[in-house]
Amino acid sequence: MKGPLFYAKILLFGEYGIIKDSKGLAIPFSSYKGALKSAKNLTGEAEKSNQSLAKFYSYLANLNSELVSFDLDSLKSDINNGMYFDSSIPQGYGVGSSGALVASIYDKYANDKITILENLTRDKLLTLKQIFSLMESFFHGKSSGLDPLNSYLSLPILINSKEHIEPAGIPSQKEGKGAVFLLDSEQIGETEPMVNIFMNKMKNEGFRKMISEEFATHTDACIEDFLQGNVKSLFGNVKKLSKVVLANFKPMIPTAFHKVWEKGIQTNDYYLKLCGSGGGGYILGFTEDYEKAKNSLKDYKLELVYRF
């Protein structure tokens, strides 16, 4: 048995903001992917994955949702016969490792599933997002459902608000100097504690004001610029966003990267922002000159995502 491939995702803009109903833009990232497989004798990571799937099965068996039901007998039998999720997507890195797994389970075991080949109306997309939110909550405590949706559709997705999401056309990549890249913090990030820190901060009126007046405004401007291909304006807005994140989201930025973050803003060699919930994993970088950024960050591992 070997299932279809499901890709990692990168939330270019909108981390934390989408919890509070501002805009977001997510794109599939095909460098990392996963698929359901099975083997007679499981060892190491495959065995761990199989055990995790057994727990996930119990969770799905007790869902009792009107939105979705699963062929639980087949799922249980496949798990007992050595099914695991074979994935190159790093866990705790903010690129959607659990999202790809959720998408693959829905794809194979959901009854009356919404397929990617049908006309995806706004209602169908919202239903899928709700289903995926329910499923992925097993891994994160609270999930928007966006990671699995992105992985399942393999399309860029524009989040206008919780109730309004749509597939987005992003400008095709150019062979220019500019780039979006991943910077490896070489630390694992845990989603749930980071989201809890954010929720606690949201109890503070000043923080809420900053989110709605600065963070969401800059995020929306970045998304608009990116989709329209306004590269010059985009970098101005990414710089503003990078400053706001450094000033207000310090706990989500690994301590070793506070100075690196600041250096980018001061030199304009690159601008950093959170990739997912932060706390470790990847940090997302934007630069007008990738060679210059690579030189400036020569002590770190970088990975190219998109070229301007």
CSV table of C-alpha atoms in Angstrom, one decimal:
chain,number,residue,atom,x,y,z
A,1,MET,CA,0.0,0.0,0.0
A,2,LYS,CA,1.2,3.5,-0.9
A,3,GLY,CA,-1.1,6.5,-0.7
A,4,PRO,CA,-0.9,9.7,-2.7
A,5,LEU,CA,1.6,12.4,-1.7
A,6,PHE,CA,0.6,15.3,0.5
A,7,TYR,CA,2.9,18.4,0.7
A,8,ALA,CA,4.1,20.7,3.5
A,9,LYS,CA,2.7,24.2,3.7
A,10,ILE,CA,4.1,27.6,4.4
A,11,LEU,CA,1.9,30.3,5.9
A,12,LEU,CA,3.6,33.3,4.2
A,13,PHE,CA,1.5,35.8,6.1
A,14,GLY,CA,-1.1,35.7,8.8
A,15,GLU,CA,0.4,33.6,11.7
A,16,TYR,CA,-1.6,34.4,14.9
A,17,GLY,CA,-3.6,37.0,13.0
A,18,ILE,CA,-5.8,34.3,11.5
A,19,ILE,CA,-6.8,33.2,15.0
A,20,LYS,CA,-8.2,36.6,15.4
A,21,ASP,CA,-9.8,36.8,12.0
A,22,SER,CA,-7.3,38.9,10.0
A,23,LYS,CA,-6.0,37.9,6.6
A,24,GLY,CA,-3.6,35.1,5.8
A,25,LEU,CA,-1.9,33.6,2.7
A,26,ALA,CA,-0.7,29.9,2.7
A,27,ILE,CA,1.2,28.1,-0.1
A,28,PRO,CA,2.1,24.4,-0.6
A,29,PHE,CA,5.8,23.6,-0.2
A,30,SER,CA,6.7,20.6,-2.3
A,31,SER,CA,10.2,20.1,-1.0
A,32,TYR,CA,8.7,18.2,1.9
A,33,LYS,CA,5.9,15.6,1.6
A,34,GLY,CA,4.4,12.5,3.1
A,35,ALA,CA,2.3,9.5,2.2
A,36,LEU,CA,0.6,6.6,3.9
A,37,LYS,CA,2.5,3.3,3.6
A,38,SER,CA,2.5,0.0,5.3
A,39,ALA,CA,5.1,-2.6,6.3
A,40,LYS,CA,5.2,-6.0,7.9
A,41,ASN,CA,7.9,-5.2,10.4
A,42,LEU,CA,7.9,-1.7,11.8
A,43,THR,CA,10.9,-0.1,13.5
A,44,GLY,CA,12.0,3.4,14.5
A,45,GLU,CA,10.0,6.3,13.1
A,46,ALA,CA,7.6,4.1,11.2
A,47,GLU,CA,6.7,2.3,14.5
A,48,LYS,CA,6.2,5.6,16.3
A,49,SER,CA,4.0,6.8,13.5
A,50,ASN,CA,1.9,3.6,13.6
A,51,GLN,CA,1.4,4.0,17.4
A,52,SER,CA,0.4,7.7,16.9
A,53,LEU,CA,-2.1,6.6,14.2
A,54,ALA,CA,-3.6,4.1,16.7
A,55,LYS,CA,-4.2,7.0,19.1
A,56,PHE,CA,-5.6,9.2,16.3
A,57,TYR,CA,-7.9,6.3,15.3
A,58,SER,CA,-9.4,6.3,18.9
A,59,TYR,CA,-9.9,10.1,18.7
A,60,LEU,CA,-11.6,9.9,15.3
A,61,ALA,CA,-13.8,7.0,16.5
A,62,ASN,CA,-15.2,9.2,19.3
A,63,LEU,CA,-15.7,12.4,17.2
A,64,ASN,CA,-19.5,12.0,16.7
A,65,SER,CA,-19.6,14.9,14.2
A,66,GLU,CA,-22.4,15.7,11.8
A,67,LEU,CA,-19.7,17.0,9.4
A,68,VAL,CA,-17.8,13.9,8.7
A,69,SER,CA,-17.7,10.1,9.3
A,70,PHE,CA,-14.9,7.6,8.5
A,71,ASP,CA,-14.6,4.0,7.4
A,72,LEU,CA,-13.3,3.2,10.8
A,73,ASP,CA,-13.1,-0.6,10.2
A,74,SER,CA,-10.7,-0.2,7.3
A,75,LEU,CA,-8.7,2.4,9.2
A,76,LYS,CA,-8.3,0.1,12.2
A,77,SER,CA,-7.5,-2.9,10.1
A,78,ASP,CA,-4.8,-0.9,8.1
A,79,ILE,CA,-3.2,0.4,11.3
A,80,ASN,CA,-3.2,-3.2,12.7
A,81,ASN,CA,-1.5,-4.3,9.5
A,82,GLY,CA,1.4,-1.9,9.9
A,83,MET,CA,0.2,1.4,8.3
A,84,TYR,CA,2.3,4.5,9.0
A,85,PHE,CA,2.8,8.0,7.6
A,86,ASP,CA,6.1,8.1,5.8
A,87,SER,CA,7.1,11.8,5.8
A,88,SER,CA,10.0,14.0,5.1
A,89,ILE,CA,8.2,17.0,6.7
A,90,PRO,CA,10.1,18.0,9.9
A,91,GLN,CA,7.9,18.0,13.0
A,92,GLY,CA,7.7,21.1,15.2
A,93,TYR,CA,9.0,23.3,12.3
A,94,GLY,CA,5.9,25.3,11.4
A,95,VAL,CA,5.5,23.7,7.9
A,96,GLY,CA,2.5,21.5,8.6
A,97,SER,CA,3.6,18.0,9.4
A,98,SER,CA,0.3,17.1,11.1
A,99,GLY,CA,-1.6,18.9,8.4
A,100,ALA,CA,-0.3,16.5,5.7
A,101,LEU,CA,-1.1,13.5,7.8
A,102,VAL,CA,-4.7,14.7,8.5
A,103,ALA,CA,-5.2,15.4,4.7
A,104,SER,CA,-4.0,11.8,3.9
A,105,ILE,CA,-6.3,10.2,6.4
A,106,TYR,CA,-9.3,12.3,5.2
A,107,ASP,CA,-8.5,11.5,1.6
A,108,LYS,CA,-8.4,7.7,2.2
A,109,TYR,CA,-11.0,7.1,4.9
A,110,ALA,CA,-13.6,9.8,4.9
A,111,ASN,CA,-17.1,8.8,3.8
A,112,ASP,CA,-18.7,11.0,1.2
A,113,LYS,CA,-15.5,13.1,1.0
A,114,ILE,CA,-15.4,16.4,-0.8
A,115,THR,CA,-12.9,15.8,-3.6
A,116,ILE,CA,-10.4,18.3,-5.1
A,117,LEU,CA,-11.9,17.6,-8.6
A,118,GLU,CA,-15.3,19.0,-7.9
A,119,ASN,CA,-16.3,22.6,-8.1
A,120,LEU,CA,-15.0,24.0,-4.8
A,121,THR,CA,-17.6,26.5,-3.7
A,122,ARG,CA,-17.0,28.7,-0.7
A,123,ASP,CA,-19.3,26.5,1.4
A,124,LYS,CA,-17.4,23.4,0.5
A,125,LEU,CA,-14.1,25.0,1.3
A,126,LEU,CA,-15.4,26.1,4.7
A,127,THR,CA,-16.8,22.7,5.4
A,128,LEU,CA,-13.5,21.1,4.6
A,129,LYS,CA,-11.7,23.6,6.8
A,130,GLN,CA,-14.1,22.8,9.7
A,131,ILE,CA,-13.6,19.1,9.3
A,132,PHE,CA,-9.8,19.5,9.2
A,133,SER,CA,-10.0,21.8,12.2
A,134,LEU,CA,-11.8,19.0,14.1
A,135,MET,CA,-9.4,16.3,13.0
A,136,GLU,CA,-6.2,18.3,13.6
A,137,SER,CA,-7.2,19.4,17.1
A,138,PHE,CA,-6.0,16.0,18.2
A,139,PHE,CA,-2.4,17.2,17.5
A,140,HIS,CA,-2.5,20.8,18.6
A,141,GLY,CA,-5.3,21.4,21.1
A,142,LYS,CA,-6.8,24.1,18.8
A,143,SER,CA,-6.4,24.1,15.0
A,144,SER,CA,-7.7,26.4,12.3
A,145,GLY,CA,-7.8,23.5,9.9
A,146,LEU,CA,-5.8,25.5,7.4
A,147,ASP,CA,-2.6,23.3,7.2
A,148,PRO,CA,-4.6,20.2,6.2
A,149,LEU,CA,-6.7,22.2,3.8
A,150,ASN,CA,-3.6,23.6,2.1
A,151,SER,CA,-2.0,20.1,1.9
A,152,TYR,CA,-5.3,18.5,0.7
A,153,LEU,CA,-5.9,21.0,-2.1
A,154,SER,CA,-2.2,21.6,-3.0
A,155,LEU,CA,-3.2,25.2,-3.9
A,156,PRO,CA,-2.3,28.6,-2.5
A,157,ILE,CA,-5.1,29.7,-0.2
A,158,LEU,CA,-6.1,33.2,0.7
A,159,ILE,CA,-7.8,33.6,4.1
A,160,ASN,CA,-9.9,36.8,4.0
A,161,SER,CA,-11.6,35.9,7.3
A,162,LYS,CA,-12.7,32.8,9.2
A,163,GLU,CA,-15.8,32.6,7.1
A,164,HIS,CA,-14.2,33.6,3.7
A,165,ILE,CA,-11.4,31.6,2.2
A,166,GLU,CA,-10.6,31.0,-1.4
A,167,PRO,CA,-7.9,29.5,-3.7
A,168,ALA,CA,-5.5,32.2,-4.7
A,169,GLY,CA,-3.4,32.8,-7.8
A,170,ILE,CA,0.1,33.8,-6.9
A,171,PRO,CA,2.5,35.5,-9.4
A,172,SER,CA,4.7,32.9,-11.1
A,173,GLN,CA,8.3,32.9,-9.9
A,174,LYS,CA,10.8,35.2,-11.6
A,175,GLU,CA,14.5,34.6,-12.0
A,176,GLY,CA,15.3,37.7,-10.0
A,177,LYS,CA,17.5,38.5,-7.1
A,178,GLY,CA,14.7,38.6,-4.5
A,179,ALA,CA,13.6,35.6,-2.5
A,180,VAL,CA,11.5,34.1,0.3
A,181,PHE,CA,13.6,31.6,2.3
A,182,LEU,CA,13.5,29.4,5.4
A,183,LEU,CA,16.1,29.9,8.1
A,184,ASP,CA,16.6,26.8,10.3
A,185,SER,CA,16.6,27.7,14.0
A,186,GLU,CA,17.7,24.0,14.7
A,187,GLN,CA,15.3,24.0,17.6
A,188,ILE,CA,11.9,22.2,17.8
A,189,GLY,CA,8.9,24.5,18.3
A,190,GLU,CA,5.8,23.4,20.2
A,191,THR,CA,2.6,24.9,18.8
A,192,GLU,CA,0.3,24.7,21.9
A,193,PRO,CA,2.5,26.6,24.4
A,194,MET,CA,3.0,29.4,21.8
A,195,VAL,CA,-0.7,29.7,21.1
A,196,ASN,CA,-1.3,29.8,24.9
A,197,ILE,CA,1.2,32.7,25.3
A,198,PHE,CA,-0.6,34.5,22.5
A,199,MET,CA,-4.1,34.0,24.0
A,200,ASN,CA,-2.8,35.3,27.4
A,201,LYS,CA,-1.3,38.4,25.7
A,202,MET,CA,-4.7,39.0,24.0
A,203,LYS,CA,-6.2,39.7,27.4
A,204,ASN,CA,-4.1,42.9,27.4
A,205,GLU,CA,-5.9,45.8,25.8
A,206,GLY,CA,-2.6,47.3,24.5
A,207,PHE,CA,-1.7,44.0,22.8
A,208,ARG,CA,-5.1,43.7,21.2
A,209,LYS,CA,-4.8,47.2,19.9
A,210,MET,CA,-1.4,46.5,18.4
A,211,ILE,CA,-2.8,43.4,16.7
A,212,SER,CA,-5.7,45.2,15.1
A,213,GLU,CA,-4.0,48.5,14.3
A,214,GLU,CA,-0.4,47.4,13.4
A,215,PHE,CA,0.0,43.7,12.9
A,216,ALA,CA,-3.2,43.1,10.9
A,217,THR,CA,-2.7,46.3,8.8
A,218,HIS,CA,0.9,45.4,7.8
A,219,THR,CA,-0.1,41.7,7.2
A,220,ASP,CA,-3.0,42.7,4.9
A,221,ALA,CA,-0.7,45.1,3.0
A,222,CYS,CA,1.9,42.4,2.5
A,223,ILE,CA,-0.7,40.0,1.2
A,224,GLU,CA,-2.0,42.6,-1.2
A,225,ASP,CA,1.5,43.4,-2.5
A,226,PHE,CA,2.5,39.8,-2.8
A,227,LEU,CA,-0.6,38.8,-4.8
A,228,GLN,CA,-0.4,41.9,-7.0
A,229,GLY,CA,3.4,41.4,-7.6
A,230,ASN,CA,4.2,44.9,-6.1
A,231,VAL,CA,7.7,43.8,-5.0
A,232,LYS,CA,9.1,47.2,-4.0
A,233,SER,CA,6.1,48.0,-1.8
A,234,LEU,CA,6.1,44.4,-0.4
A,235,PHE,CA,9.6,44.8,1.1
A,236,GLY,CA,8.6,48.1,2.8
A,237,ASN,CA,5.6,46.4,4.4
A,238,VAL,CA,7.5,43.2,5.3
A,239,LYS,CA,10.1,45.4,7.1
A,240,LYS,CA,7.3,47.1,9.1
A,241,LEU,CA,5.8,43.7,10.0
A,242,SER,CA,9.2,42.3,11.0
A,243,LYS,CA,9.7,45.3,13.4
A,244,VAL,CA,6.2,44.8,15.0
A,245,VAL,CA,6.8,41.0,15.5
A,246,LEU,CA,10.3,41.6,17.1
A,247,ALA,CA,8.8,44.2,19.5
A,248,ASN,CA,5.7,42.2,20.4
A,249,PHE,CA,6.3,38.5,19.9
A,250,LYS,CA,9.7,38.1,21.6
A,251,PRO,CA,8.6,34.8,23.4
A,252,MET,CA,7.9,33.2,20.0
A,253,ILE,CA,11.3,34.1,18.6
A,254,PRO,CA,14.1,31.8,19.8
A,255,THR,CA,16.4,34.0,22.0
A,256,ALA,CA,19.5,33.2,19.9
A,257,PHE,CA,17.8,34.9,16.9
A,258,HIS,CA,16.7,38.2,18.5
A,259,LYS,CA,20.0,39.9,17.4
A,260,VAL,CA,19.9,38.2,13.9
A,261,TRP,CA,16.3,39.5,13.5
A,262,GLU,CA,17.4,43.0,14.5
A,263,LYS,CA,20.5,42.9,12.2
A,264,GLY,CA,18.2,42.3,9.2
A,265,ILE,CA,16.1,45.3,9.9
A,266,GLN,CA,19.1,47.5,10.5
A,267,THR,CA,21.1,46.4,7.4
A,268,ASN,CA,18.1,45.8,5.1
A,269,ASP,CA,19.9,42.6,3.9
A,270,TYR,CA,16.8,40.5,4.8
A,271,TYR,CA,13.7,40.7,7.0
A,272,LEU,CA,12.5,37.9,9.2
A,273,LYS,CA,9.1,36.9,10.4
A,274,LEU,CA,7.5,33.9,12.2
A,275,CYS,CA,6.8,30.7,10.2
A,276,GLY,CA,3.9,29.1,11.9
A,277,SER,CA,3.6,29.6,15.7
A,278,GLY,CA,7.3,30.1,16.3
A,279,GLY,CA,9.2,29.0,19.4
A,280,GLY,CA,11.7,27.2,17.1
A,281,GLY,CA,11.5,25.4,13.8
A,282,TYR,CA,11.9,27.6,10.7
A,283,ILE,CA,11.9,31.3,10.6
A,284,LEU,CA,10.7,32.9,7.4
A,285,GLY,CA,13.0,35.3,5.6
A,286,PHE,CA,12.4,37.9,2.8
A,287,THR,CA,15.2,39.5,0.9
A,288,GLU,CA,15.6,41.7,-2.2
A,289,ASP,CA,19.0,40.1,-2.8
A,290,TYR,CA,19.3,36.4,-1.9
A,291,GLU,CA,23.1,36.3,-2.4
A,292,LYS,CA,23.5,39.2,0.1
A,293,ALA,CA,21.2,37.5,2.6
A,294,LYS,CA,23.1,34.2,2.3
A,295,ASN,CA,26.4,36.0,2.9
A,296,SER,CA,24.9,37.9,5.9
A,297,LEU,CA,23.5,34.7,7.3
A,298,LYS,CA,26.4,32.4,6.3
A,299,ASP,CA,26.5,30.7,9.8
A,300,TYR,CA,22.9,29.4,9.3
A,301,LYS,CA,21.1,26.9,7.1
A,302,LEU,CA,18.9,28.6,4.5
A,303,GLU,CA,16.4,27.0,2.1
A,304,LEU,CA,14.9,28.7,-0.9
A,305,VAL,CA,11.1,28.9,-1.1
A,306,TYR,CA,10.2,31.4,-3.8
A,307,ARG,CA,12.0,33.8,-6.2
A,308,PHE,CA,11.0,37.3,-7.1
